[in-house]
Amino acid sequence: MASAESFDSVNSNPSEILLACCHINLDEQAKFGSGWLAVTTEALYSGKGLLPVEQIAVDELQNLAQHQWSLQKELCLTLTTRPTIGQLELRAGQEVLQCWKFSAGITPEVVRLKDCFETRCEHLTHGEKHAFNPKKNTPVSLQNVSKKTSTGSLAALIRVLRFAAPYWWVVVIGTLLALGTTFASLVPPYLTMPLVDKVLIPHQSGEHVPLGIAIPYLAGLAAAAVVASLLGYGRTWILAWVSERITADLRIRTYAHVQSLSLDFFATRRTGDLISRIGSDTERLNNYLSISLIDFFSNILLVLFTAIVLFT
């Protein structure tokens, strides 16, 4: 790997043009100070103090610079932004050549300088076969482009359903209760047809219909309603129990993951967003698993069985 000394030199070029510059208002200990960075078509310069004028000549810039690095494909700038302090690192591979810290107020200037630096480095190495990632502004080898992880709605649902694996037996019971509820809700149509044909229509025509003929049908309708209600209550209770445990596992897993993150993550995230992820978002998953998903499949079964009843 190239050392820092091999980059800390540049030859004067009469065609060299200044592309961007910015002030750095913190020192290495994150205390207030003054410094600057500048990018030209040939090199990156850094120095202490303030630049005398905004439109400075490159020759004068070279005289004021304490460090300078010629632009090469091995160099890259890594930017870390936080609500209070940002950090910009100049790297050659895995080696950190220089590090600058700055307050959040000058982040846009640093970002503009970084973009100019990376655009110029890519322009100097445009002959090589690289794919450009506009989000990161870094060249990526076509051979090293990895496949994206599936993050669609179906993939997310499958990942959530994996949390139900420890409670599969309860899920099976809930599914059977859902099927029983659907079947019980289809009993009234079978009893209504003979009730209409054998009781209501003859009674409307003036015929005498014994009460004993209507009682079995009415009792069957009442029993079907009671059974459907009991099965529906059991289904709701069982699936709510499962969804609550799945939600608890999700919250524990999410909280454990948040606890393992670095302080930089918390510096760039609002506390309310993190609380919402653990509380509100998992509660929405609970409602979806215990209410919406079960009602969806129950309604599909009801439509299918109703169609079977109508055609038979």
Tab-separated table of C-alpha atoms in Angstrom:
chain	number	residue	atom	x	y	z
A	1	MET	CA	0.000	0.000	0.000
A	2	ALA	CA	1.201	3.477	-0.777
A	3	SER	CA	2.459	5.464	2.176
A	4	ALA	CA	1.390	8.944	3.170
A	5	GLU	CA	4.702	10.433	2.026
A	6	SER	CA	4.209	9.251	-1.542
A	7	PHE	CA	1.075	11.380	-1.815
A	8	ASP	CA	2.275	14.425	0.113
A	9	SER	CA	3.874	16.047	-2.919
A	10	VAL	CA	2.746	17.659	-6.144
A	11	ASN	CA	4.479	19.369	-9.025
A	12	SER	CA	3.436	22.861	-10.064
A	13	ASN	CA	1.294	22.863	-13.195
A	14	PRO	CA	0.615	26.134	-15.029
A	15	SER	CA	-2.782	24.827	-16.210
A	16	GLU	CA	-3.901	23.974	-12.666
A	17	ILE	CA	-7.302	25.495	-11.797
A	18	LEU	CA	-8.939	25.973	-8.411
A	19	LEU	CA	-12.207	23.989	-8.211
A	20	ALA	CA	-13.429	24.455	-4.630
A	21	CYS	CA	-12.256	25.571	-1.213
A	22	CYS	CA	-13.723	25.697	2.285
A	23	HIS	CA	-12.749	26.794	5.760
A	24	ILE	CA	-12.186	24.308	8.589
A	25	ASN	CA	-13.092	25.846	11.960
A	26	LEU	CA	-12.004	23.036	14.343
A	27	ASP	CA	-8.623	21.523	15.109
A	28	GLU	CA	-7.681	17.879	15.738
A	29	GLN	CA	-9.003	18.071	19.330
A	30	ALA	CA	-12.357	19.470	18.102
A	31	LYS	CA	-11.497	22.886	19.557
A	32	PHE	CA	-12.164	26.072	17.650
A	33	GLY	CA	-9.411	26.986	15.238
A	34	SER	CA	-8.944	28.101	11.659
A	35	GLY	CA	-7.819	26.153	8.648
A	36	TRP	CA	-8.772	25.548	5.055
A	37	LEU	CA	-9.005	22.950	2.311
A	38	ALA	CA	-8.807	23.487	-1.417
A	39	VAL	CA	-9.214	21.228	-4.440
A	40	THR	CA	-7.686	21.996	-7.804
A	41	THR	CA	-7.595	20.064	-11.034
A	42	GLU	CA	-4.338	18.454	-9.913
A	43	ALA	CA	-4.196	18.265	-6.106
A	44	LEU	CA	-5.791	18.646	-2.694
A	45	TYR	CA	-4.289	21.339	-0.424
A	46	SER	CA	-4.680	22.038	3.293
A	47	GLY	CA	-3.338	24.762	5.529
A	48	LYS	CA	-3.763	26.723	8.744
A	49	GLY	CA	-5.330	30.133	9.179
A	50	LEU	CA	-7.759	31.868	6.850
A	51	LEU	CA	-7.351	32.289	3.120
A	52	PRO	CA	-6.738	35.978	2.376
A	53	VAL	CA	-9.266	36.180	-0.478
A	54	GLU	CA	-11.872	33.884	-1.970
A	55	GLN	CA	-10.432	34.041	-5.499
A	56	ILE	CA	-6.852	33.096	-4.778
A	57	ALA	CA	-4.260	32.123	-7.350
A	58	VAL	CA	-3.061	28.530	-7.392
A	59	ASP	CA	0.588	29.583	-6.994
A	60	GLU	CA	-0.261	31.537	-3.860
A	61	LEU	CA	-2.355	28.611	-2.638
A	62	GLN	CA	0.646	26.299	-2.978
A	63	ASN	CA	2.794	28.702	-0.983
A	64	LEU	CA	0.263	28.849	1.866
A	65	ALA	CA	-0.428	25.112	1.950
A	66	GLN	CA	1.124	22.982	4.677
A	67	HIS	CA	0.089	19.708	3.023
A	68	GLN	CA	-0.721	18.804	-0.542
A	69	TRP	CA	-1.700	15.557	-2.236
A	70	SER	CA	-1.761	14.967	-5.952
A	71	LEU	CA	-5.067	13.504	-7.142
A	72	GLN	CA	-4.767	9.766	-7.709
A	73	LYS	CA	-7.249	6.929	-7.888
A	74	GLU	CA	-5.985	5.518	-4.570
A	75	LEU	CA	-7.170	8.631	-2.702
A	76	CYS	CA	-10.689	9.064	-1.375
A	77	LEU	CA	-12.479	11.387	1.044
A	78	THR	CA	-14.725	9.906	3.737
A	79	LEU	CA	-17.289	12.249	5.273
A	80	THR	CA	-19.023	11.652	8.618
A	81	THR	CA	-21.762	14.138	9.508
A	82	ARG	CA	-23.352	14.669	12.916
A	83	PRO	CA	-25.679	17.311	14.351
A	84	THR	CA	-22.733	18.984	16.130
A	85	ILE	CA	-19.355	17.970	14.685
A	86	GLY	CA	-18.447	16.533	11.296
A	87	GLN	CA	-15.309	14.729	10.212
A	88	LEU	CA	-13.578	14.453	6.855
A	89	GLU	CA	-10.868	11.850	6.306
A	90	LEU	CA	-8.426	11.547	3.435
A	91	ARG	CA	-7.660	7.884	2.832
A	92	ALA	CA	-5.328	5.880	0.647
A	93	GLY	CA	-6.965	2.486	0.728
A	94	GLN	CA	-7.385	1.630	4.427
A	95	GLU	CA	-4.731	4.120	5.566
A	96	VAL	CA	-5.903	7.474	6.938
A	97	LEU	CA	-3.575	10.200	5.647
A	98	GLN	CA	-5.268	13.213	7.231
A	99	CYS	CA	-8.354	14.000	9.290
A	100	TRP	CA	-10.210	17.314	9.595
A	101	LYS	CA	-13.035	18.214	11.976
A	102	PHE	CA	-15.569	20.987	11.486
A	103	SER	CA	-18.818	22.312	12.930
A	104	ALA	CA	-22.185	21.420	11.412
A	105	GLY	CA	-22.659	24.930	10.044
A	106	ILE	CA	-20.063	24.501	7.299
A	107	THR	CA	-21.145	21.010	6.269
A	108	PRO	CA	-22.545	22.202	2.887
A	109	GLU	CA	-19.161	23.730	1.979
A	110	VAL	CA	-17.345	20.517	2.910
A	111	VAL	CA	-19.822	18.431	0.919
A	112	ARG	CA	-19.289	20.630	-2.138
A	113	LEU	CA	-15.514	20.290	-1.830
A	114	LYS	CA	-15.823	16.516	-1.433
A	115	ASP	CA	-18.019	16.283	-4.530
A	116	CYS	CA	-15.511	18.297	-6.564
A	117	PHE	CA	-12.665	16.105	-5.311
A	118	GLU	CA	-14.406	12.854	-6.212
A	119	THR	CA	-15.653	14.135	-9.557
A	120	ARG	CA	-12.143	15.209	-10.497
A	121	CYS	CA	-10.600	11.907	-9.356
A	122	GLU	CA	-13.152	9.988	-11.381
A	123	HIS	CA	-12.452	12.180	-14.395
A	124	LEU	CA	-8.737	11.438	-14.118
A	125	THR	CA	-9.411	7.686	-14.062
A	126	HIS	CA	-12.365	7.610	-16.489
A	127	GLY	CA	-10.505	5.276	-18.820
A	128	GLU	CA	-10.920	2.368	-16.368
A	129	LYS	CA	-14.123	0.340	-16.329
A	130	HIS	CA	-15.883	1.589	-13.249
A	131	ALA	CA	-19.530	1.988	-12.442
A	132	PHE	CA	-20.421	5.286	-10.764
A	133	ASN	CA	-22.730	5.320	-7.771
A	134	PRO	CA	-24.418	8.756	-7.627
A	135	LYS	CA	-25.504	8.339	-4.016
A	136	LYS	CA	-22.008	7.801	-2.666
A	137	ASN	CA	-20.020	9.473	-5.458
A	138	THR	CA	-17.445	6.690	-5.329
A	139	PRO	CA	-16.292	4.435	-8.164
A	140	VAL	CA	-17.285	0.829	-7.749
A	141	SER	CA	-15.760	-2.005	-9.714
A	142	LEU	CA	-18.270	-3.762	-11.937
A	143	GLN	CA	-16.957	-7.128	-10.794
A	144	ASN	CA	-17.557	-6.276	-7.133
A	145	VAL	CA	-21.137	-5.041	-7.478
A	146	SER	CA	-23.156	-7.140	-5.040
A	147	LYS	CA	-26.772	-8.063	-5.426
A	148	LYS	CA	-29.249	-5.961	-3.517
A	149	THR	CA	-30.993	-7.495	-0.572
A	150	SER	CA	-34.663	-8.042	-1.191
A	151	THR	CA	-36.601	-5.405	0.721
A	152	GLY	CA	-40.043	-5.700	-0.862
A	153	SER	CA	-43.342	-6.000	0.971
A	154	LEU	CA	-43.484	-9.793	0.577
A	155	ALA	CA	-39.918	-10.216	1.848
A	156	ALA	CA	-40.694	-8.014	4.864
A	157	LEU	CA	-43.827	-10.060	5.612
A	158	ILE	CA	-41.842	-13.302	5.442
A	159	ARG	CA	-39.238	-11.914	7.863
A	160	VAL	CA	-41.979	-10.932	10.306
A	161	LEU	CA	-43.689	-14.324	10.036
A	162	ARG	CA	-40.419	-16.014	11.003
A	163	PHE	CA	-40.978	-14.695	14.513
A	164	ALA	CA	-44.099	-16.890	14.690
A	165	ALA	CA	-42.058	-20.102	14.379
A	166	PRO	CA	-41.747	-20.660	18.184
A	167	TYR	CA	-45.560	-20.464	18.459
A	168	TRP	CA	-46.458	-22.578	15.445
A	169	TRP	CA	-48.786	-24.862	17.416
A	170	VAL	CA	-50.833	-21.907	18.637
A	171	VAL	CA	-50.955	-20.584	15.069
A	172	VAL	CA	-52.314	-23.954	13.915
A	173	ILE	CA	-55.037	-23.827	16.580
A	174	GLY	CA	-55.923	-20.279	15.549
A	175	THR	CA	-56.112	-21.330	11.901
A	176	LEU	CA	-58.437	-24.233	12.745
A	177	LEU	CA	-60.642	-21.896	14.763
A	178	ALA	CA	-60.736	-19.487	11.814
A	179	LEU	CA	-61.842	-22.330	9.521
A	180	GLY	CA	-64.462	-23.404	12.066
A	181	THR	CA	-65.793	-19.847	12.293
A	182	THR	CA	-66.100	-19.677	8.511
A	183	PHE	CA	-67.910	-23.020	8.304
A	184	ALA	CA	-70.253	-22.038	11.144
A	185	SER	CA	-71.143	-18.805	9.353
A	186	LEU	CA	-72.164	-20.862	6.278
A	187	VAL	CA	-74.655	-23.035	8.165
A	188	PRO	CA	-77.496	-20.431	8.185
A	189	PRO	CA	-77.869	-20.425	4.349
A	190	TYR	CA	-78.395	-24.205	4.352
A	191	LEU	CA	-81.076	-23.893	7.053
A	192	THR	CA	-82.681	-20.793	5.593
A	193	MET	CA	-83.556	-22.458	2.277
A	194	PRO	CA	-85.723	-25.285	3.745
A	195	LEU	CA	-87.157	-22.858	6.312
A	196	VAL	CA	-88.394	-20.636	3.494
A	197	ASP	CA	-89.611	-23.514	1.302
A	198	LYS	CA	-91.319	-25.612	4.013
A	199	VAL	CA	-92.483	-23.001	6.518
A	200	LEU	CA	-92.657	-19.420	5.298
A	201	ILE	CA	-94.016	-19.948	1.769
A	202	PRO	CA	-96.741	-22.437	2.832
A	203	HIS	CA	-97.697	-20.181	5.749
A	204	GLN	CA	-97.949	-17.208	3.376
A	205	SER	CA	-100.195	-19.280	1.078
A	206	GLY	CA	-102.631	-19.902	3.937
A	207	GLU	CA	-101.669	-23.477	4.703
A	208	HIS	CA	-101.421	-24.676	8.259
A	209	VAL	CA	-97.783	-25.316	9.190
A	210	PRO	CA	-97.099	-27.171	12.441
A	211	LEU	CA	-94.766	-25.364	14.817
A	212	GLY	CA	-92.670	-28.493	15.197
A	213	ILE	CA	-91.452	-28.123	11.602
A	214	ALA	CA	-90.024	-24.625	12.194
A	215	ILE	CA	-88.436	-25.294	15.594
A	216	PRO	CA	-85.481	-27.441	14.319
A	217	TYR	CA	-84.562	-24.843	11.715
A	218	LEU	CA	-84.788	-21.973	14.181
A	219	ALA	CA	-82.785	-23.916	16.759
A	220	GLY	CA	-80.165	-24.718	14.131
A	221	LEU	CA	-79.867	-21.030	13.203
A	222	ALA	CA	-79.468	-20.048	16.862
A	223	ALA	CA	-76.931	-22.803	17.515
A	224	ALA	CA	-74.932	-21.832	14.414
A	225	ALA	CA	-74.842	-18.212	15.574
A	226	VAL	CA	-73.684	-19.208	19.074
A	227	VAL	CA	-71.020	-21.594	17.751
A	228	ALA	CA	-69.758	-19.005	15.238
A	229	SER	CA	-69.515	-16.403	18.020
A	230	LEU	CA	-67.630	-18.748	20.350
A	231	LEU	CA	-65.251	-19.883	17.619
A	232	GLY	CA	-64.690	-16.273	16.548
A	233	TYR	CA	-63.934	-15.240	20.120
A	234	GLY	CA	-61.492	-18.133	20.515
A	235	ARG	CA	-59.823	-17.315	17.211
A	236	THR	CA	-59.426	-13.652	18.157
A	237	TRP	CA	-58.039	-14.512	21.614
A	238	ILE	CA	-55.569	-17.115	20.326
A	239	LEU	CA	-54.244	-14.973	17.482
A	240	ALA	CA	-54.046	-11.881	19.696
A	241	TRP	CA	-51.999	-13.928	22.184
A	242	VAL	CA	-49.613	-14.994	19.417
A	243	SER	CA	-49.323	-11.501	17.948
A	244	GLU	CA	-48.536	-10.017	21.376
A	245	ARG	CA	-45.682	-12.472	21.847
A	246	ILE	CA	-44.388	-11.830	18.343
A	247	THR	CA	-44.528	-8.094	19.046
A	248	ALA	CA	-42.648	-8.595	22.320
A	249	ASP	CA	-39.942	-10.565	20.508
A	250	LEU	CA	-39.711	-7.840	17.862
A	251	ARG	CA	-39.331	-5.142	20.497
A	252	ILE	CA	-36.680	-7.099	22.377
A	253	ARG	CA	-34.756	-7.771	19.162
A	254	THR	CA	-35.051	-4.139	18.038
A	255	TYR	CA	-33.983	-2.798	21.437
A	256	ALA	CA	-31.007	-5.165	21.562
A	257	HIS	CA	-29.969	-4.058	18.076
A	258	VAL	CA	-30.277	-0.371	19.004
A	259	GLN	CA	-28.163	-0.964	22.111
A	260	SER	CA	-25.393	-2.451	19.955
A	261	LEU	CA	-25.132	0.608	17.681
A	262	SER	CA	-22.397	3.207	17.996
A	263	LEU	CA	-22.775	6.682	19.435
A	264	ASP	CA	-22.479	8.111	15.925
A	265	PHE	CA	-25.826	6.498	15.088
A	266	PHE	CA	-27.566	8.181	18.025
A	267	ALA	CA	-25.952	11.507	17.158
A	268	THR	CA	-27.685	11.478	13.756
A	269	ARG	CA	-31.099	10.160	14.896
A	270	ARG	CA	-33.829	11.817	16.893
A	271	THR	CA	-34.885	10.128	20.114
A	272	GLY	CA	-38.543	10.244	19.120
A	273	ASP	CA	-37.835	8.285	15.932
A	274	LEU	CA	-36.131	5.509	17.883
A	275	ILE	CA	-38.966	5.331	20.412
A	276	SER	CA	-41.465	5.207	17.552
A	277	ARG	CA	-39.634	2.276	15.970
A	278	ILE	CA	-39.779	0.254	19.178
A	279	GLY	CA	-43.266	1.306	20.282
A	280	SER	CA	-45.614	2.481	17.534
A	281	ASP	CA	-44.217	0.495	14.610
A	282	THR	CA	-44.279	-2.802	16.482
A	283	GLU	CA	-47.836	-2.022	17.629
A	284	ARG	CA	-48.870	-1.599	13.991
A	285	LEU	CA	-47.351	-4.987	13.240
A	286	ASN	CA	-49.356	-6.410	16.126
A	287	ASN	CA	-52.614	-5.001	14.718
A	288	TYR	CA	-51.768	-6.267	11.267
A	289	LEU	CA	-51.014	-9.813	12.415
A	290	SER	CA	-53.925	-10.128	14.854
A	291	ILE	CA	-56.650	-8.292	12.893
A	292	SER	CA	-55.946	-7.370	9.283
A	293	LEU	CA	-54.139	-10.510	8.130
A	294	ILE	CA	-56.623	-12.913	9.761
A	295	ASP	CA	-59.646	-10.982	8.471
A	296	PHE	CA	-58.155	-11.025	4.982
A	297	PHE	CA	-57.805	-14.808	4.848
A	298	SER	CA	-61.162	-15.337	6.605
A	299	ASN	CA	-62.935	-13.184	4.031
A	300	ILE	CA	-61.278	-15.096	1.184
A	301	LEU	CA	-62.476	-18.403	2.661
A	302	LEU	CA	-65.948	-16.970	3.201
A	303	VAL	CA	-66.198	-15.905	-0.446
A	304	LEU	CA	-65.005	-19.313	-1.675
A	305	PHE	CA	-67.359	-21.315	0.544
A	306	THR	CA	-70.272	-18.999	-0.259
A	307	ALA	CA	-69.679	-19.584	-3.959
A	308	ILE	CA	-69.676	-23.343	-3.322
A	309	VAL	CA	-73.002	-23.051	-1.462
A	310	LEU	CA	-74.585	-21.036	-4.260
A	311	PHE	CA	-73.509	-23.425	-7.015
A	312	THR	CA	-74.471	-26.576	-5.110
